[in-house]
Amino acid sequence: MSKINCIYPSILSIDFSCLGDNIRKIESSGLEALHVDVMDGHFVPNLTIGPSIVKTLRSVTPAFLDIHLMLQYPQKYIKAFAEAGADSLTVHVESDHDLQETIALIREHGKKVGIALNPETSPEILRPHLKDIDMVLVMSVHPGFGGQAFIKNSLKKIEMVCTWLSEDGLQDSVNVQVDGGVDMKTLLLTKDAGANLFVVGNAIFGKENPVKAFEELKNIL
Ligand code: DX5
Ligand code: ZN
């Protein structure tokens, strides 16, 4: 299996007043996946959406639903998001949980597993878990809000993770996702560093014409 490069639009910056219509518009340009940011007001200083919106998303699109859980206690909510229609659940190493237990729980629900790292977290903690997961998410902003500036140091982290994946023979099976401040300027930097899944919020849904912005980013890839 070899990995694909793919833009994952993040709905954090979408116009929620016509959520379904806005997703259908972008689907016409070949949407494969949507990134959904779940925030609890504790792990990050912001509150966003819960399983009911994921259920709504599931009913309006066949796109792969990539759920990014920015939660203090992610284990409590795995079942609810899995049953709501998530395809992939990403948890943070910095949350309050036993990472190996959470990975097993996500697997029990038959979902893909992602592990996320905040900008200040050193990636070494990940290495023993790489063989058990489907994706590493390298945060390139401090999680909580869309529209922040890309943190350049995250490129080194992406490179480090990719080196380990190669050394462990996992380079074709574990995806490397980057999230935060990805736009027309930073996209190729992250791709050159080794990322293959690119979360983009503001640089798509913050634009006057999100469909055009999505197409332009896809063309750059
Ligand atoms: C931030 C979220 C991101 C956010 C990215 O905490 O995890 O997914 O939507 O937004 P942009 O692309 O605007 O930085
Ligand atoms: Zn995210």
mmCIF file of C-alpha atoms and ligand atoms in Angstrom:
data_model
loop_
_atom_site.group_PDB
_atom_site.id
_atom_site.type_symbol
_atom_site.label_atom_id
_atom_site.label_comp_id
_atom_site.label_asym_id
_atom_site.label_seq_id
_atom_site.Cartn_x
_atom_site.Cartn_y
_atom_site.Cartn_z
ATOM 1 C CA MET A 1 0.000 0.000 0.000
ATOM 2 C CA SER A 2 1.375 3.396 -0.817
ATOM 3 C CA LYS A 3 0.209 6.643 0.691
ATOM 4 C CA ILE A 4 -1.666 9.354 -1.136
ATOM 5 C CA ASN A 5 -1.323 13.117 -0.821
ATOM 6 C CA CYS A 6 -4.626 14.686 0.113
ATOM 7 C CA ILE A 7 -6.058 18.003 1.301
ATOM 8 C CA TYR A 8 -8.386 17.581 4.297
ATOM 9 C CA PRO A 9 -10.606 20.697 4.519
ATOM 10 C CA SER A 10 -11.275 21.590 8.168
ATOM 11 C CA ILE A 11 -14.857 22.644 8.812
ATOM 12 C CA LEU A 12 -13.835 24.834 11.770
ATOM 13 C CA SER A 13 -13.999 27.897 9.513
ATOM 14 C CA ILE A 14 -17.016 26.838 7.413
ATOM 15 C CA ASP A 15 -20.241 28.850 7.347
ATOM 16 C CA PHE A 16 -22.432 26.646 9.578
ATOM 17 C CA SER A 17 -25.634 28.445 8.588
ATOM 18 C CA CYS A 18 -25.741 26.253 5.461
ATOM 19 C CA LEU A 19 -23.396 23.434 6.406
ATOM 20 C CA GLY A 20 -24.827 20.801 4.072
ATOM 21 C CA ASP A 21 -24.904 23.103 1.038
ATOM 22 C CA ASN A 22 -21.343 24.294 1.645
ATOM 23 C CA ILE A 23 -20.085 20.719 1.868
ATOM 24 C CA ARG A 24 -21.946 19.714 -1.284
ATOM 25 C CA LYS A 25 -20.382 22.654 -3.133
ATOM 26 C CA ILE A 26 -16.867 21.539 -2.261
ATOM 27 C CA GLU A 27 -17.738 17.905 -3.027
ATOM 28 C CA SER A 28 -18.158 18.905 -6.654
ATOM 29 C CA SER A 29 -14.369 19.504 -6.738
ATOM 30 C CA GLY A 30 -13.489 15.985 -5.636
ATOM 31 C CA LEU A 31 -13.671 16.071 -1.856
ATOM 32 C CA GLU A 32 -12.208 12.917 -0.300
ATOM 33 C CA ALA A 33 -12.112 13.767 3.400
ATOM 34 C CA LEU A 34 -13.247 16.332 5.951
ATOM 35 C CA HIS A 35 -11.350 17.245 9.119
ATOM 36 C CA VAL A 36 -13.578 17.887 12.129
ATOM 37 C CA ASP A 37 -12.197 19.714 15.187
ATOM 38 C CA VAL A 38 -13.749 18.690 18.495
ATOM 39 C CA MET A 39 -12.824 20.956 21.425
ATOM 40 C CA ASP A 40 -13.950 20.692 25.052
ATOM 41 C CA GLY A 41 -13.008 24.071 26.571
ATOM 42 C CA HIS A 42 -10.514 22.310 28.902
ATOM 43 C CA PHE A 43 -7.842 20.733 26.759
ATOM 44 C CA VAL A 44 -8.030 23.832 24.568
ATOM 45 C CA PRO A 45 -9.607 27.209 25.353
ATOM 46 C CA ASN A 46 -12.448 26.816 22.875
ATOM 47 C CA LEU A 47 -15.667 24.821 22.493
ATOM 48 C CA THR A 48 -16.820 23.413 19.211
ATOM 49 C CA ILE A 49 -18.900 20.460 18.156
ATOM 50 C CA GLY A 50 -20.092 17.110 19.476
ATOM 51 C CA PRO A 51 -21.243 13.774 18.066
ATOM 52 C CA SER A 52 -24.581 15.154 16.825
ATOM 53 C CA ILE A 53 -22.844 17.342 14.232
ATOM 54 C CA VAL A 54 -20.708 14.381 13.167
ATOM 55 C CA LYS A 55 -23.936 12.443 12.680
ATOM 56 C CA THR A 56 -25.263 15.301 10.557
ATOM 57 C CA LEU A 57 -22.064 15.360 8.497
ATOM 58 C CA ARG A 58 -22.362 11.600 7.979
ATOM 59 C CA SER A 59 -25.850 12.102 6.587
ATOM 60 C CA VAL A 60 -24.797 14.778 4.088
ATOM 61 C CA THR A 61 -21.520 13.402 2.689
ATOM 62 C CA PRO A 62 -19.803 10.110 1.875
ATOM 63 C CA ALA A 63 -16.415 11.821 2.483
ATOM 64 C CA PHE A 64 -14.003 10.229 4.971
ATOM 65 C CA LEU A 65 -14.656 11.873 8.364
ATOM 66 C CA ASP A 66 -11.393 12.565 10.167
ATOM 67 C CA ILE A 67 -12.211 13.559 13.736
ATOM 68 C CA HIS A 68 -9.568 15.482 15.701
ATOM 69 C CA LEU A 69 -10.353 15.136 19.408
ATOM 70 C CA MET A 70 -8.923 18.014 21.443
ATOM 71 C CA LEU A 71 -10.338 16.649 24.679
ATOM 72 C CA GLN A 72 -8.992 16.318 28.216
ATOM 73 C CA TYR A 73 -10.584 12.860 28.552
ATOM 74 C CA PRO A 74 -10.847 11.426 25.030
ATOM 75 C CA GLN A 75 -11.646 7.848 26.161
ATOM 76 C CA LYS A 76 -15.058 8.934 27.392
ATOM 77 C CA TYR A 77 -16.162 9.983 23.913
ATOM 78 C CA ILE A 78 -14.683 7.393 21.533
ATOM 79 C CA LYS A 79 -17.878 5.318 21.453
ATOM 80 C CA ALA A 80 -20.133 8.326 20.790
ATOM 81 C CA PHE A 81 -18.037 9.650 17.911
ATOM 82 C CA ALA A 82 -17.565 6.157 16.446
ATOM 83 C CA GLU A 83 -21.324 5.542 16.494
ATOM 84 C CA ALA A 84 -21.974 8.998 15.024
ATOM 85 C CA GLY A 85 -20.129 7.974 11.861
ATOM 86 C CA ALA A 86 -16.459 8.882 12.303
ATOM 87 C CA ASP A 87 -13.986 7.059 10.059
ATOM 88 C CA SER A 88 -10.865 8.067 11.938
ATOM 89 C CA LEU A 89 -10.344 9.269 15.501
ATOM 90 C CA THR A 90 -7.252 11.236 16.455
ATOM 91 C CA VAL A 91 -6.300 11.720 20.099
ATOM 92 C CA HIS A 92 -3.567 13.852 21.629
ATOM 93 C CA VAL A 93 -0.624 12.396 23.534
ATOM 94 C CA GLU A 94 -1.008 15.347 25.964
ATOM 95 C CA SER A 95 -4.567 14.373 27.008
ATOM 96 C CA ASP A 96 -5.381 12.642 30.272
ATOM 97 C CA HIS A 97 -5.488 8.965 29.248
ATOM 98 C CA ASP A 98 -3.561 5.767 28.760
ATOM 99 C CA LEU A 99 -2.609 6.105 25.110
ATOM 100 C CA GLN A 100 -2.332 2.367 24.466
ATOM 101 C CA GLU A 101 -5.782 1.775 25.998
ATOM 102 C CA THR A 102 -7.321 4.523 23.884
ATOM 103 C CA ILE A 103 -5.728 3.106 20.733
ATOM 104 C CA ALA A 104 -7.229 -0.303 21.585
ATOM 105 C CA LEU A 105 -10.633 1.249 22.232
ATOM 106 C CA ILE A 106 -10.656 3.024 18.860
ATOM 107 C CA ARG A 107 -9.683 -0.264 17.182
ATOM 108 C CA GLU A 108 -12.501 -2.087 19.007
ATOM 109 C CA HIS A 109 -14.878 0.296 17.276
ATOM 110 C CA GLY A 110 -13.294 -0.498 13.920
ATOM 111 C CA LYS A 111 -11.960 2.991 13.277
ATOM 112 C CA LYS A 112 -8.639 4.336 12.032
ATOM 113 C CA VAL A 113 -6.340 5.681 14.747
ATOM 114 C CA GLY A 114 -4.454 8.961 14.726
ATOM 115 C CA ILE A 115 -2.121 10.340 17.378
ATOM 116 C CA ALA A 116 -1.567 14.105 17.623
ATOM 117 C CA LEU A 117 1.336 16.120 18.997
ATOM 118 C CA ASN A 118 1.156 19.729 20.166
ATOM 119 C CA PRO A 119 3.867 22.125 18.970
ATOM 120 C CA GLU A 120 5.733 22.057 22.299
ATOM 121 C CA THR A 121 5.651 18.247 22.630
ATOM 122 C CA SER A 122 8.731 16.336 21.675
ATOM 123 C CA PRO A 123 7.890 13.479 19.263
ATOM 124 C CA GLU A 124 9.919 10.743 21.032
ATOM 125 C CA ILE A 125 6.840 9.764 23.056
ATOM 126 C CA LEU A 126 5.213 8.569 19.831
ATOM 127 C CA ARG A 127 7.781 6.157 18.624
ATOM 128 C CA PRO A 128 6.698 3.028 20.538
ATOM 129 C CA HIS A 129 3.135 3.525 19.275
ATOM 130 C CA LEU A 130 3.898 4.030 15.571
ATOM 131 C CA LYS A 131 3.357 0.353 14.726
ATOM 132 C CA ASP A 132 -0.146 0.469 16.237
ATOM 133 C CA ILE A 133 -1.591 3.516 14.495
ATOM 134 C CA ASP A 134 -2.661 4.755 11.060
ATOM 135 C CA MET A 135 -1.647 8.397 11.295
ATOM 136 C CA VAL A 136 0.559 10.874 13.123
ATOM 137 C CA LEU A 137 -0.830 14.416 13.338
ATOM 138 C CA VAL A 138 1.812 17.091 13.766
ATOM 139 C CA MET A 139 0.162 20.296 14.994
ATOM 140 C CA SER A 140 1.720 23.335 13.350
ATOM 141 C CA VAL A 141 -0.235 25.816 15.514
ATOM 142 C CA HIS A 142 -1.285 25.723 19.156
ATOM 143 C CA PRO A 143 -4.623 23.912 18.970
ATOM 144 C CA GLY A 144 -7.851 25.748 19.639
ATOM 145 C CA PHE A 145 -8.425 28.200 16.829
ATOM 146 C CA GLY A 146 -8.295 28.475 13.067
ATOM 147 C CA GLY A 147 -6.453 31.181 11.172
ATOM 148 C CA GLN A 148 -3.186 31.148 13.154
ATOM 149 C CA ALA A 149 0.311 31.474 11.702
ATOM 150 C CA PHE A 150 2.217 28.304 10.794
ATOM 151 C CA ILE A 151 4.980 27.337 13.299
ATOM 152 C CA LYS A 152 8.046 26.578 11.193
ATOM 153 C CA ASN A 153 9.665 24.320 13.753
ATOM 154 C CA SER A 154 7.000 21.732 13.030
ATOM 155 C CA LEU A 155 8.777 20.955 9.730
ATOM 156 C CA LYS A 156 11.662 19.406 11.686
ATOM 157 C CA LYS A 157 9.209 17.335 13.653
ATOM 158 C CA ILE A 158 7.562 16.044 10.475
ATOM 159 C CA GLU A 159 10.996 15.087 9.144
ATOM 160 C CA MET A 160 11.854 13.283 12.372
ATOM 161 C CA VAL A 161 8.616 11.272 12.348
ATOM 162 C CA CYS A 162 9.149 10.342 8.683
ATOM 163 C CA THR A 163 12.684 9.153 9.431
ATOM 164 C CA TRP A 164 11.393 6.880 12.203
ATOM 165 C CA LEU A 165 8.638 5.540 9.982
ATOM 166 C CA SER A 166 11.231 4.602 7.358
ATOM 167 C CA GLU A 167 13.543 3.039 9.940
ATOM 168 C CA ASP A 168 10.636 0.986 11.303
ATOM 169 C CA GLY A 169 9.393 -0.052 7.834
ATOM 170 C CA LEU A 170 6.140 1.863 8.314
ATOM 171 C CA GLN A 171 6.619 4.595 5.708
ATOM 172 C CA ASP A 172 3.940 3.152 3.403
ATOM 173 C CA SER A 173 1.325 2.422 6.047
ATOM 174 C CA VAL A 174 1.321 5.327 8.514
ATOM 175 C CA ASN A 175 0.117 8.696 7.242
ATOM 176 C CA VAL A 176 1.675 11.962 8.367
ATOM 177 C CA GLN A 177 -0.824 14.779 8.730
ATOM 178 C CA VAL A 178 -0.095 18.448 9.356
ATOM 179 C CA ASP A 179 -2.682 20.799 10.857
ATOM 180 C CA GLY A 180 -2.550 24.555 11.363
ATOM 181 C CA GLY A 181 -1.584 27.489 9.192
ATOM 182 C CA VAL A 182 -1.389 25.391 6.024
ATOM 183 C CA ASP A 183 -1.986 27.601 2.984
ATOM 184 C CA MET A 184 -0.705 28.275 -0.542
ATOM 185 C CA LYS A 185 2.688 29.268 0.906
ATOM 186 C CA THR A 186 3.271 26.588 3.539
ATOM 187 C CA LEU A 187 1.694 23.578 1.813
ATOM 188 C CA LEU A 188 4.754 22.602 -0.211
ATOM 189 C CA LEU A 189 7.101 23.132 2.742
ATOM 190 C CA THR A 190 5.135 20.536 4.704
ATOM 191 C CA LYS A 191 4.983 18.186 1.711
ATOM 192 C CA ASP A 192 8.752 18.459 1.213
ATOM 193 C CA ALA A 193 9.241 17.669 4.906
ATOM 194 C CA GLY A 194 7.276 14.428 4.389
ATOM 195 C CA ALA A 195 3.655 15.147 5.287
ATOM 196 C CA ASN A 196 1.015 13.582 3.010
ATOM 197 C CA LEU A 197 -2.288 14.708 4.562
ATOM 198 C CA PHE A 198 -2.828 18.456 4.799
ATOM 199 C CA VAL A 199 -5.523 19.968 7.001
ATOM 200 C CA VAL A 200 -6.648 23.351 5.709
ATOM 201 C CA GLY A 201 -9.262 25.521 7.424
ATOM 202 C CA ASN A 202 -8.987 29.241 6.924
ATOM 203 C CA ALA A 203 -7.179 29.031 3.587
ATOM 204 C CA ILE A 204 -10.313 27.337 2.191
ATOM 205 C CA PHE A 205 -13.407 28.315 4.184
ATOM 206 C CA GLY A 206 -12.079 31.754 5.142
ATOM 207 C CA LYS A 207 -11.905 32.661 1.443
ATOM 208 C CA GLU A 208 -14.653 34.273 -0.561
ATOM 209 C CA ASN A 209 -14.695 31.294 -2.926
ATOM 210 C CA PRO A 210 -13.864 28.137 -0.941
ATOM 211 C CA VAL A 211 -14.299 25.836 -3.950
ATOM 212 C CA LYS A 212 -11.732 27.812 -5.964
ATOM 213 C CA ALA A 213 -9.318 27.903 -2.993
ATOM 214 C CA PHE A 214 -9.661 24.116 -2.544
ATOM 215 C CA GLU A 215 -9.001 23.517 -6.245
ATOM 216 C CA GLU A 216 -5.937 25.783 -6.217
ATOM 217 C CA LEU A 217 -4.468 23.932 -3.232
ATOM 218 C CA LYS A 218 -5.133 20.580 -4.890
ATOM 219 C CA ASN A 219 -3.372 21.804 -8.026
ATOM 220 C CA ILE A 220 -0.289 22.784 -6.014
ATOM 221 C CA LEU A 221 -0.080 19.229 -4.638
HETATM 222 C C1 DX5 B 1 -6.798 24.078 15.256
HETATM 223 C C2 DX5 B 1 -7.442 22.981 14.473
HETATM 224 C C3 DX5 B 1 -7.279 23.061 13.020
HETATM 225 C C4 DX5 B 1 -7.834 24.291 12.373
HETATM 226 C C5 DX5 B 1 -6.850 24.666 11.312
HETATM 227 O O1 DX5 B 1 -6.816 23.741 16.592
HETATM 228 O O2 DX5 B 1 -6.952 21.711 14.878
HETATM 229 O O3 DX5 B 1 -7.794 21.900 12.363
HETATM 230 O O4 DX5 B 1 -9.080 24.128 11.771
HETATM 231 O O5 DX5 B 1 -7.224 25.871 10.804
HETATM 232 P P1 DX5 B 1 -6.273 26.751 9.893
HETATM 233 O O6 DX5 B 1 -6.029 25.977 8.639
HETATM 234 O O7 DX5 B 1 -7.081 27.973 9.689
HETATM 235 O O8 DX5 B 1 -5.006 26.998 10.662
HETATM 236 ZN ZN ZN B 2 -7.568 19.971 13.691
#
